[in-house]
Coordinates of C-alpha atoms and ligand atoms in Angstrom, one line a residue:
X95 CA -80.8 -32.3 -73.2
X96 CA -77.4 -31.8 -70.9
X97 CA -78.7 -31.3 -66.8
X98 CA -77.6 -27.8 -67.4
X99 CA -79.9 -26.8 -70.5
X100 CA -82.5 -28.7 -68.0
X101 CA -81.8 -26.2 -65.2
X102 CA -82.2 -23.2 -67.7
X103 CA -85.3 -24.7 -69.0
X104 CA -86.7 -25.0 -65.0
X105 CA -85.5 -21.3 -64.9
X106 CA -87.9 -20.5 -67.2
X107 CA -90.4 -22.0 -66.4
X108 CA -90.4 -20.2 -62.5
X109 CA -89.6 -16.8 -64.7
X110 CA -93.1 -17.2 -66.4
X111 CA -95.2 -18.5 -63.1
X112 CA -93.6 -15.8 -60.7
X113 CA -94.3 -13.1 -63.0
X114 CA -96.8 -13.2 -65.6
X115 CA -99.0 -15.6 -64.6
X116 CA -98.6 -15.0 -60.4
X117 CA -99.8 -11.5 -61.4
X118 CA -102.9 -12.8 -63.5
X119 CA -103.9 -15.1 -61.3
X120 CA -105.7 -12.8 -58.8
X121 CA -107.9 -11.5 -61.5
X122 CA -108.4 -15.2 -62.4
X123 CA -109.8 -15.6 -58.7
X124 CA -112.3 -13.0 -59.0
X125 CA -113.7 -14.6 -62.4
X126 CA -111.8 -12.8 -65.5
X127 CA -110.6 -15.8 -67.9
X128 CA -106.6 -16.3 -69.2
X129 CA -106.7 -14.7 -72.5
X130 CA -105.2 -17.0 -75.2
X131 CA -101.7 -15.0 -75.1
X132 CA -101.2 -17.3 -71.5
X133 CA -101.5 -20.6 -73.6
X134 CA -99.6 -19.3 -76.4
X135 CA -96.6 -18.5 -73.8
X136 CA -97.3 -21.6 -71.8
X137 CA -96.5 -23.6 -75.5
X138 CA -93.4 -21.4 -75.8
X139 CA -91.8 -22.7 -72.8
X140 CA -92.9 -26.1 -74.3
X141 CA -95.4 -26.9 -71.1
X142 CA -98.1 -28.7 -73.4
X143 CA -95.5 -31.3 -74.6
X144 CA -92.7 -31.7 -71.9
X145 CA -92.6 -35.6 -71.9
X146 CA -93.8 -35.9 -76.0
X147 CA -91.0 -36.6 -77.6
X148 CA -88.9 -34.3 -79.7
X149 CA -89.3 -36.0 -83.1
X150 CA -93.1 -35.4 -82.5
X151 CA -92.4 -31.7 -81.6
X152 CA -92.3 -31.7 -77.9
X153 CA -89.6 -31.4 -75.0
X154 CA -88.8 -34.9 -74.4
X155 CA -88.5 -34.8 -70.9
X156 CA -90.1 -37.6 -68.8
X157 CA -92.5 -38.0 -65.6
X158 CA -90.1 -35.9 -63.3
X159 CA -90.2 -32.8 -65.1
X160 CA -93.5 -32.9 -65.7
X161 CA -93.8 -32.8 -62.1
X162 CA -91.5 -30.1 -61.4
X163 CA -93.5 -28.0 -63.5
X164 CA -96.7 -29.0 -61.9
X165 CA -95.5 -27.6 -58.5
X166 CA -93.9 -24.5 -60.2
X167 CA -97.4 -23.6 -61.5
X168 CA -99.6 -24.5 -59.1
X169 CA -97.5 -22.5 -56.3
X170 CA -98.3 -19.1 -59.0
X171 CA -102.0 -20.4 -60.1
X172 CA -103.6 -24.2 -59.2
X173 CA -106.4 -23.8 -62.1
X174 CA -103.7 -22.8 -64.9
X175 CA -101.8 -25.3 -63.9
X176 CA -104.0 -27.9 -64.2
X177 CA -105.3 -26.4 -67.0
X178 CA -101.9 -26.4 -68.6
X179 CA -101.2 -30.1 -67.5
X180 CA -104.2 -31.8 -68.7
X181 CA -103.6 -30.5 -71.8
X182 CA -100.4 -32.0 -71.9
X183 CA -101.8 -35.3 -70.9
X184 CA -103.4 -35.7 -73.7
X185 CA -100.9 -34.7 -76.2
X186 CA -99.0 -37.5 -74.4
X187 CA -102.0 -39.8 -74.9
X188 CA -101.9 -38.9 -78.8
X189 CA -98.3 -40.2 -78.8
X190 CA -98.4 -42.6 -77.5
X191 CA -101.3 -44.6 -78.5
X192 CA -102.8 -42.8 -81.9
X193 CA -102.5 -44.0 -85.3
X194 CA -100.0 -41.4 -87.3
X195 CA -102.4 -39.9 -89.2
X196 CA -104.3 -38.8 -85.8
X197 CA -100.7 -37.5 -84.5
X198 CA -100.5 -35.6 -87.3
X199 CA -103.8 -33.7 -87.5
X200 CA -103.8 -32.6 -84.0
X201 CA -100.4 -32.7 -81.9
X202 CA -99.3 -29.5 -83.8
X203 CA -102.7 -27.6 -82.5
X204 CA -102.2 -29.2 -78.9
X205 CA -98.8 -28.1 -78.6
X206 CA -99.0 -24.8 -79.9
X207 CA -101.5 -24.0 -77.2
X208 CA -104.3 -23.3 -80.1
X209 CA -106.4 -26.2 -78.6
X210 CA -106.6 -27.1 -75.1
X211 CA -107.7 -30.6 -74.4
X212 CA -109.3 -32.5 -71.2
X213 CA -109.7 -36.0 -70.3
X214 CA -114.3 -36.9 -69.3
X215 CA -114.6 -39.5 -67.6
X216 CA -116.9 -38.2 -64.4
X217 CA -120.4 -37.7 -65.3
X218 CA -124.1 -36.3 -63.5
X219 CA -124.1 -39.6 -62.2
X220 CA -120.8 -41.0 -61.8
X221 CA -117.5 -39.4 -59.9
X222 CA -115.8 -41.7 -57.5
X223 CA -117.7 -44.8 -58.9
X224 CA -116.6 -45.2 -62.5
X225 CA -118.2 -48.2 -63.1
X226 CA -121.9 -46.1 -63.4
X227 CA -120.0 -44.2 -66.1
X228 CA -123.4 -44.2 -68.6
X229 CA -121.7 -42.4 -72.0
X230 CA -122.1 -45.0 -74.1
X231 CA -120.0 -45.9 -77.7
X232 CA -121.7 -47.8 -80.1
X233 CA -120.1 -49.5 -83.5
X234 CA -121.5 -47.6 -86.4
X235 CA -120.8 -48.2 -89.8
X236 CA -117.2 -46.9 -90.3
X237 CA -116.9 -45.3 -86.9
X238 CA -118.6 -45.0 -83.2
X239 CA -121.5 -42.9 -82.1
X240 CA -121.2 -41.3 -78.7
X241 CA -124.2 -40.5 -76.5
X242 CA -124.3 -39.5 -72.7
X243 CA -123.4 -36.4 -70.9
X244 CA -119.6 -35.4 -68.9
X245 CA -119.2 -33.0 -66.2
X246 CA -117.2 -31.3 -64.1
X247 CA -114.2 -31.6 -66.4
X248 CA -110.7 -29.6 -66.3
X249 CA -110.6 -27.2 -69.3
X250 CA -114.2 -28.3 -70.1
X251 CA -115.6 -25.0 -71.5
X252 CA -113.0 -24.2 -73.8
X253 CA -111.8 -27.4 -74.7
X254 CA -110.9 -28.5 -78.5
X255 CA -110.8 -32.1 -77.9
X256 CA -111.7 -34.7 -75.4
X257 CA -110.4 -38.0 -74.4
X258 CA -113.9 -39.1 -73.7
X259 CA -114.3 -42.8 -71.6
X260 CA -117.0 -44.4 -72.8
X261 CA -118.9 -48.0 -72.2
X262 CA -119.2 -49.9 -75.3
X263 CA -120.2 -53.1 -73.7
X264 CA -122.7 -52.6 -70.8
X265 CA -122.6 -56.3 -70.1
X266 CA -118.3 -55.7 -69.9
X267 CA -118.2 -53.7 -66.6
X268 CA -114.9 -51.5 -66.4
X269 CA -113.5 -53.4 -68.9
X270 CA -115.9 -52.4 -71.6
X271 CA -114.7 -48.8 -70.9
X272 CA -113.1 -47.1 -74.0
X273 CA -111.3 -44.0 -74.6
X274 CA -112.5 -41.9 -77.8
X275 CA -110.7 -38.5 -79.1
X276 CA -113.9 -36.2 -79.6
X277 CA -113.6 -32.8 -81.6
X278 CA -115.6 -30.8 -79.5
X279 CA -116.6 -28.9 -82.5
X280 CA -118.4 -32.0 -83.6
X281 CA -122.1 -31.6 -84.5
X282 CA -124.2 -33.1 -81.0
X283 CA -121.6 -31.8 -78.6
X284 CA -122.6 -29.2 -76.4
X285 CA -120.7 -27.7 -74.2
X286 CA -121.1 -25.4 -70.9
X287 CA -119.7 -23.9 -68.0
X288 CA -118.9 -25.3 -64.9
X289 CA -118.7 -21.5 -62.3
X290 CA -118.6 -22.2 -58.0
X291 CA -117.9 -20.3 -54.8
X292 CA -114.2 -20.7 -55.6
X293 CA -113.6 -19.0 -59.4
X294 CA -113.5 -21.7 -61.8
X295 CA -111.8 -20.2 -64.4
X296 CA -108.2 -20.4 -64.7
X297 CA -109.3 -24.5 -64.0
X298 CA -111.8 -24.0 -67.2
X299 CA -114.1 -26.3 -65.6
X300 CA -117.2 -27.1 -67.9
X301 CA -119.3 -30.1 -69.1
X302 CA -120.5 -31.6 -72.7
X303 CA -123.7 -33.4 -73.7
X304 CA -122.8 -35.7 -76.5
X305 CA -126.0 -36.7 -78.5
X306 CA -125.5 -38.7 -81.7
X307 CA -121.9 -37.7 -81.8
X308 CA -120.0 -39.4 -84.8
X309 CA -116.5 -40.5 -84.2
X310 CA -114.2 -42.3 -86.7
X311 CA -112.9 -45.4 -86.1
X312 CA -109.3 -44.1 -85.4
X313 CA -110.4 -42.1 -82.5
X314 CA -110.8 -45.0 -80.6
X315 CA -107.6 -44.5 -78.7
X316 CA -107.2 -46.9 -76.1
X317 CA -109.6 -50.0 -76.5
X318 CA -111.8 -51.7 -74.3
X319 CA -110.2 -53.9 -72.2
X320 CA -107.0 -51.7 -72.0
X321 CA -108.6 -48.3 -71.2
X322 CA -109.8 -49.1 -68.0
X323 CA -106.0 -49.8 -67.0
X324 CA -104.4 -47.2 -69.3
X325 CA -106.6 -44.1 -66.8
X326 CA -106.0 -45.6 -63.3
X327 CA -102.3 -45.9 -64.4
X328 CA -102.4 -42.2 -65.4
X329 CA -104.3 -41.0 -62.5
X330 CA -101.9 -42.8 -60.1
X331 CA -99.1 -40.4 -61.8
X332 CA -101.5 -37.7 -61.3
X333 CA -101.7 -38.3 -57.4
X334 CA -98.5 -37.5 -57.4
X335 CA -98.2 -33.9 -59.4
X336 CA -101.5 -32.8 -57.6
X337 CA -99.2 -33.3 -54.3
X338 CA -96.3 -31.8 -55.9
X339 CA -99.1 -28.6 -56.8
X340 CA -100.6 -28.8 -53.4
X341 CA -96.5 -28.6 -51.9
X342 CA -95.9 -25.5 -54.6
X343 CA -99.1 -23.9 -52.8
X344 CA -97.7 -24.7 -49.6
X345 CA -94.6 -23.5 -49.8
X346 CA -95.6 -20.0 -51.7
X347 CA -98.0 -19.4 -49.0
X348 CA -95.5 -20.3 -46.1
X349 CA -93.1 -17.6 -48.3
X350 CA -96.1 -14.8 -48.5
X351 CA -96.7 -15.1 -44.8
X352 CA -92.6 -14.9 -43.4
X353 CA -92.2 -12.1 -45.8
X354 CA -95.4 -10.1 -44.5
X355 CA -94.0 -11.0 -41.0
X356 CA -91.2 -9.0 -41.8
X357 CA -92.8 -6.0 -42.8
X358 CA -95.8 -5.8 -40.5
X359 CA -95.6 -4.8 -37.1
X360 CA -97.9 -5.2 -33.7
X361 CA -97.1 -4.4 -30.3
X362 CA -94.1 -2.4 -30.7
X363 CA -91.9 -5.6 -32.6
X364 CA -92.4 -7.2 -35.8
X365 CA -94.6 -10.1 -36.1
X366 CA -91.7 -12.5 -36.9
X367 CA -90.2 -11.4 -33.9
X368 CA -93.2 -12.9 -31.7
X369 CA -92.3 -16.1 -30.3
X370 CA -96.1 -17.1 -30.5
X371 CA -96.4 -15.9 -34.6
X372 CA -93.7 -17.7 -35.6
X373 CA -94.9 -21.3 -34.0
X374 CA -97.1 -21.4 -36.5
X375 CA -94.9 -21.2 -39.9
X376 CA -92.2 -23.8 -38.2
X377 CA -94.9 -26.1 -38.2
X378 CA -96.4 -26.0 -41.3
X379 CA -92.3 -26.0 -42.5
X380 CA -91.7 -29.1 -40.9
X381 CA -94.9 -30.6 -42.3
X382 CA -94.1 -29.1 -46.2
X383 CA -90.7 -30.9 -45.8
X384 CA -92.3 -34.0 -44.7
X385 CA -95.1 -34.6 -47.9
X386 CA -91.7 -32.9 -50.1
X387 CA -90.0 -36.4 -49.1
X388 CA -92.8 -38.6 -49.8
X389 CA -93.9 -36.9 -53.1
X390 CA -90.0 -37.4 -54.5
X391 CA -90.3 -40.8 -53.2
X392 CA -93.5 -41.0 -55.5
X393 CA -92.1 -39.1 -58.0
X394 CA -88.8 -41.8 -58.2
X395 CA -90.7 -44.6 -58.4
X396 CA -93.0 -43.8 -61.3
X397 CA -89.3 -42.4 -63.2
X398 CA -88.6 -45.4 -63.0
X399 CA -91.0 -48.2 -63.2
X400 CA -91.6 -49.5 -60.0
X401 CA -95.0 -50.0 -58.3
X402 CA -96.2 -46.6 -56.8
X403 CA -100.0 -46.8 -55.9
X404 CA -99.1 -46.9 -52.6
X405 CA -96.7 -44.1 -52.4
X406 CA -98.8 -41.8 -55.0
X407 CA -102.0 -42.1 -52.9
X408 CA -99.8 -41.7 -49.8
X409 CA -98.6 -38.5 -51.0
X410 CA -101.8 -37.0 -52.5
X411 CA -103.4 -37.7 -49.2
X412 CA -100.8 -36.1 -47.1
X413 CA -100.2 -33.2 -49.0
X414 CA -103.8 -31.8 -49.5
X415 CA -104.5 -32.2 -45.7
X416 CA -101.3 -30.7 -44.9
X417 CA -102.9 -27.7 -47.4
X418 CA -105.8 -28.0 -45.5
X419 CA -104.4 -27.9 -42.3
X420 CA -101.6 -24.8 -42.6
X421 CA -103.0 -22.6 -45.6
X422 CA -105.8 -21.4 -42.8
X423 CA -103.3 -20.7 -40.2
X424 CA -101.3 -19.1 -42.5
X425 CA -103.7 -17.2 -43.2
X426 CA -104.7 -15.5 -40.3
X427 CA -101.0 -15.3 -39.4
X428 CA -101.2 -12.6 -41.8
X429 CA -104.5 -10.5 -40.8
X430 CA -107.1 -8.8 -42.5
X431 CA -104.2 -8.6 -45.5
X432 CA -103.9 -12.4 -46.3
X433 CA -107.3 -12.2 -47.4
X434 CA -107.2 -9.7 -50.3
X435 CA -106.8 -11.1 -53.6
X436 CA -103.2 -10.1 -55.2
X437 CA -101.7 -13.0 -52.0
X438 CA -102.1 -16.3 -53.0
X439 CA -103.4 -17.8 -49.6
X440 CA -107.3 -17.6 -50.3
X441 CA -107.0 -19.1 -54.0
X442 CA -104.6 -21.8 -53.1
X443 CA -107.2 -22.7 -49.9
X444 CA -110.1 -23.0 -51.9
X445 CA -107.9 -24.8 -54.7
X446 CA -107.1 -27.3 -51.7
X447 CA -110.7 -28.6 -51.8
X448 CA -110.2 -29.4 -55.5
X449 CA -107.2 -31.1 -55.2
X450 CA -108.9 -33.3 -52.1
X451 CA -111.2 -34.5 -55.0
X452 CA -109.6 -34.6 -58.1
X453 CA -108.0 -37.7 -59.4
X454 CA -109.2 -40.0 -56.7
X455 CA -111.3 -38.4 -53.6
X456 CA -109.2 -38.3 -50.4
X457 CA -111.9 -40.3 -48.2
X458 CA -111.4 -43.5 -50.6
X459 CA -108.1 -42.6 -51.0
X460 CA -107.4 -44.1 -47.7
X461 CA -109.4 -47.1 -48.0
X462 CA -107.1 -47.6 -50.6
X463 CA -104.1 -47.0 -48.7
X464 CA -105.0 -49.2 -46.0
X465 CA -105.7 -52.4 -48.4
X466 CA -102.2 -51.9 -50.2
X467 CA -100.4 -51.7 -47.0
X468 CA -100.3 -54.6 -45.4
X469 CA -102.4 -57.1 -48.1
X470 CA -101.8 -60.5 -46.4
X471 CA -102.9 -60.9 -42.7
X472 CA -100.7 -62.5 -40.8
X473 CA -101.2 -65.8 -39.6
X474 CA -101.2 -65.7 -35.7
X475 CA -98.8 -68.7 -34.5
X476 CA -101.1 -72.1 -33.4
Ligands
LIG522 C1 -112.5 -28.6 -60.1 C2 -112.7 -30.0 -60.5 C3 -112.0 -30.5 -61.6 C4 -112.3 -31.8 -62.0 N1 -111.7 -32.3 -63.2 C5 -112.0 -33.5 -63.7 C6 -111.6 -33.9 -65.0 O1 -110.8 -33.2 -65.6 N2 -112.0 -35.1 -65.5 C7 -112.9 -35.9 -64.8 O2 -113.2 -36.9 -65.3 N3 -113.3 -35.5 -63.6 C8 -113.0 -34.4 -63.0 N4 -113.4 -34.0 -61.8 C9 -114.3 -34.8 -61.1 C10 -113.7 -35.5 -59.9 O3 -112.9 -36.5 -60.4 C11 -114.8 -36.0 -59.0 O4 -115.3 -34.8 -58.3 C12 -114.4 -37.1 -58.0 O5 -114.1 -38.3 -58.7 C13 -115.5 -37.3 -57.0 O6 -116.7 -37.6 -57.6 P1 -118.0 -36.8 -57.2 O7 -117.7 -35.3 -57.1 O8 -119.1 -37.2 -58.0 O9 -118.3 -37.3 -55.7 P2 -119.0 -38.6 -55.2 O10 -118.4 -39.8 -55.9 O11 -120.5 -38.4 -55.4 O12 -118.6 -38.6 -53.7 C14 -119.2 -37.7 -52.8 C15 -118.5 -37.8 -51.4 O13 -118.7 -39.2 -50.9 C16 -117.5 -39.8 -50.7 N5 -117.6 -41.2 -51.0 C17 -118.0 -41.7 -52.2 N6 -118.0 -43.1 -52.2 C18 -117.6 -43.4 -51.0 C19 -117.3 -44.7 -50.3 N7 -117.5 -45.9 -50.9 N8 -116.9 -44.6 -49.0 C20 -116.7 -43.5 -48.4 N9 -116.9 -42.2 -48.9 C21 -117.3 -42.2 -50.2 C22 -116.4 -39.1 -51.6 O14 -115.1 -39.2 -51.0 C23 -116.9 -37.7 -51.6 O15 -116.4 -37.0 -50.4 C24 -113.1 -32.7 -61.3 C25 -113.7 -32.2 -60.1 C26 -113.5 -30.9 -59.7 C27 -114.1 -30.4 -58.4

């Protein structure tokens, strides 16, 4: 594709965030669910296969893009965006690692938007520690029987299929982990609704007991031994579009509250022309600038192939607390107003204490970023 049919594609892309789904999303907040029409639009635009490749029926773009659209979307709706995005994930999955036949059965479903998809690995019992992950696989016959229960999973309730992480080995550790393609359709999975303070379900949160689920022996999609690597590799590119989401929310709620300031007025003058008001939106500018830089620095080193734990964790970090830090302020900067439901600032604040979990929680997040930084101690001179 030339950079300009790119450009278009980006256009249209914002087009269908600003408008349709911006204007959904504060129903969404207040608990009505995206009606499939939203999915069937999202696969229009191509969003559940931008980095599947075009002979397989998707965009063909790579990491970047994917990115671009993940802070597009998240500055209209967080949920549908990662809604949209874990979908996409494992349509990439499936291209990468299924057998054909596999490819064939479900990628047209996936991209279509007629199935949604989510990637379980959190459980009742395990979140930050994977290695307690207690689903467990065992070799049947022709196939694998899954038993164990997932939770708090992205497009949980409504999913059609799951990359489910499962042990197969409890004597293996992390490396007994596999990843198995479940048809949530399949007889012993139930599924259920995940609702909290902040609406769940543009997000689709929801959970599955799997009891006695049969799965072929081609769903096994990434083996033990490789899966454990293949999921922390794709959760460090993750890091990196949940900071790209949380600078999209940033920067729309830094462009909700200038725009109010220009319209409301207090004391005679309009609030942007109050020395004091404005404080507050050049700082949270400077700082949205500042986790922009180091989630394209992120973003450029996954594109192409270098290490990036260090900058991805870097970036997730700093971006959710810089959420966290200005979406309140932001919010106050614009009254009573910036609370009612048609602004984004309320949904993109609670959506903050999402992203400070998802894909690695923030707390070990840092432990992580100090051990990477400086790995050798060094010697001090005899
Ligand atoms: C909306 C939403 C969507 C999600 N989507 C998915 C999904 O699609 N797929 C999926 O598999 N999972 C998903 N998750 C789960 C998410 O990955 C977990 O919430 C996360 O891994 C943390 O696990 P936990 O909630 O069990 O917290 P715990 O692991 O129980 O941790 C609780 C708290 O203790 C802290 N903590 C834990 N261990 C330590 C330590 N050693 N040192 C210091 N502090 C520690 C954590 O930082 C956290 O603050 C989702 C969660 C949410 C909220």
């Amino acid at each position: 594709m030339t950079e300009r049919a790119r450009e278009l594609w980006l256009d249209r892309v914002r087009e269908f965030a600003q408008t349709r789904v911006a204007q959904a999303a504060a129903a969404w907040s207040l608990g009505a669910h995206p009606s499939p029409d939203f999915y069937a639009d999202a696969a229009q635009q191509g969003l559940f296969g931008i980095e599947v490749p075009t002979e397989l029926g998707g965009v063909g773009f790579g990491f970047a893009e994917k990115v671009l659209v993940a802070e597009i979307l998240a500055a209209a709706d967080f949920g549908f965006a990662m809604s949209v995005i874990n979908t996409q994930n494992i349509a990439l999955r499936l291209s990468i690692s299924a057998p054909d036949a596999v490819k064939k059965r479900f990628l047209p479903d996936l991209l279509s938007g007629r199935t949604s998809a989510c990637t379980a690995l959190t459980e009742p019992g395990a979140g930050s520690d994977l290695a307690a992950v207690a689903t467990t696989a065992k070799s049947s016959g022709d196939g694998w029987v899954l038993n164990g229960e997932k939770s708090w999973i992205i497009n949980g309730r409504h999913a059609g299929l799951a990359l489910v992480f499962a042990q197969t080995d409890k004597t293996a550790g992390l490396s007994g982990l596999g990843a198995f393609l479940v048809d949530c359709s399949s007889d012993g999975v139930t599924r259920y609704a995940i609702d909290s303070g902040f609406s769940q379900t543009s997000i689709g949160t929801g959970g599955f007991v799997l009891s006695e689920v049969q799965v072929e022996r081609d769903k096994l999609i990434v083996p033990p031994g490789l899966a454990f690597r293949t999921i922390m590799e794709e959760i460090n590119g993750a890091r990196v579009y949940v900071a790209a989401m949380c600078c999209g929310m940033l920067d729309a709620a830094l462009e909700t509250a200038t725009s109010y300031g220009h319209t409301r007025s207090a004391f005679g003058r309009k609030l942007k022309d109050h020395q004091a008001w404005r404080q507050a939106l050049g700082e949270a500018e400077t700082e949205l600038a500042a986790i922009k830089a180091l989630t394209a620095e992120a973003t450029r080193r996954i594109a192409c192939g270098q290490d990036a734990r260090l900058a991805a964790t870097q970036a997730k970090i700093a971006a959710v607390e810089a959420g966290q830090r200005h979406l309140p302020v932001l919010l106050h900067a614009m009254g009573a107003e910036g609370l009612r439901p048609e602004h984004c600032l309320a949904r993109h604040l609670g959506a903050l204490q999402t992203a400070a979990l998802a894909d690695g929680a923030n707390a070990l997040l840092k432990q992580q970023v100090a051990k990477l930084s400086r790995p050798t101690i060094p010697t001090p001179e005899a």
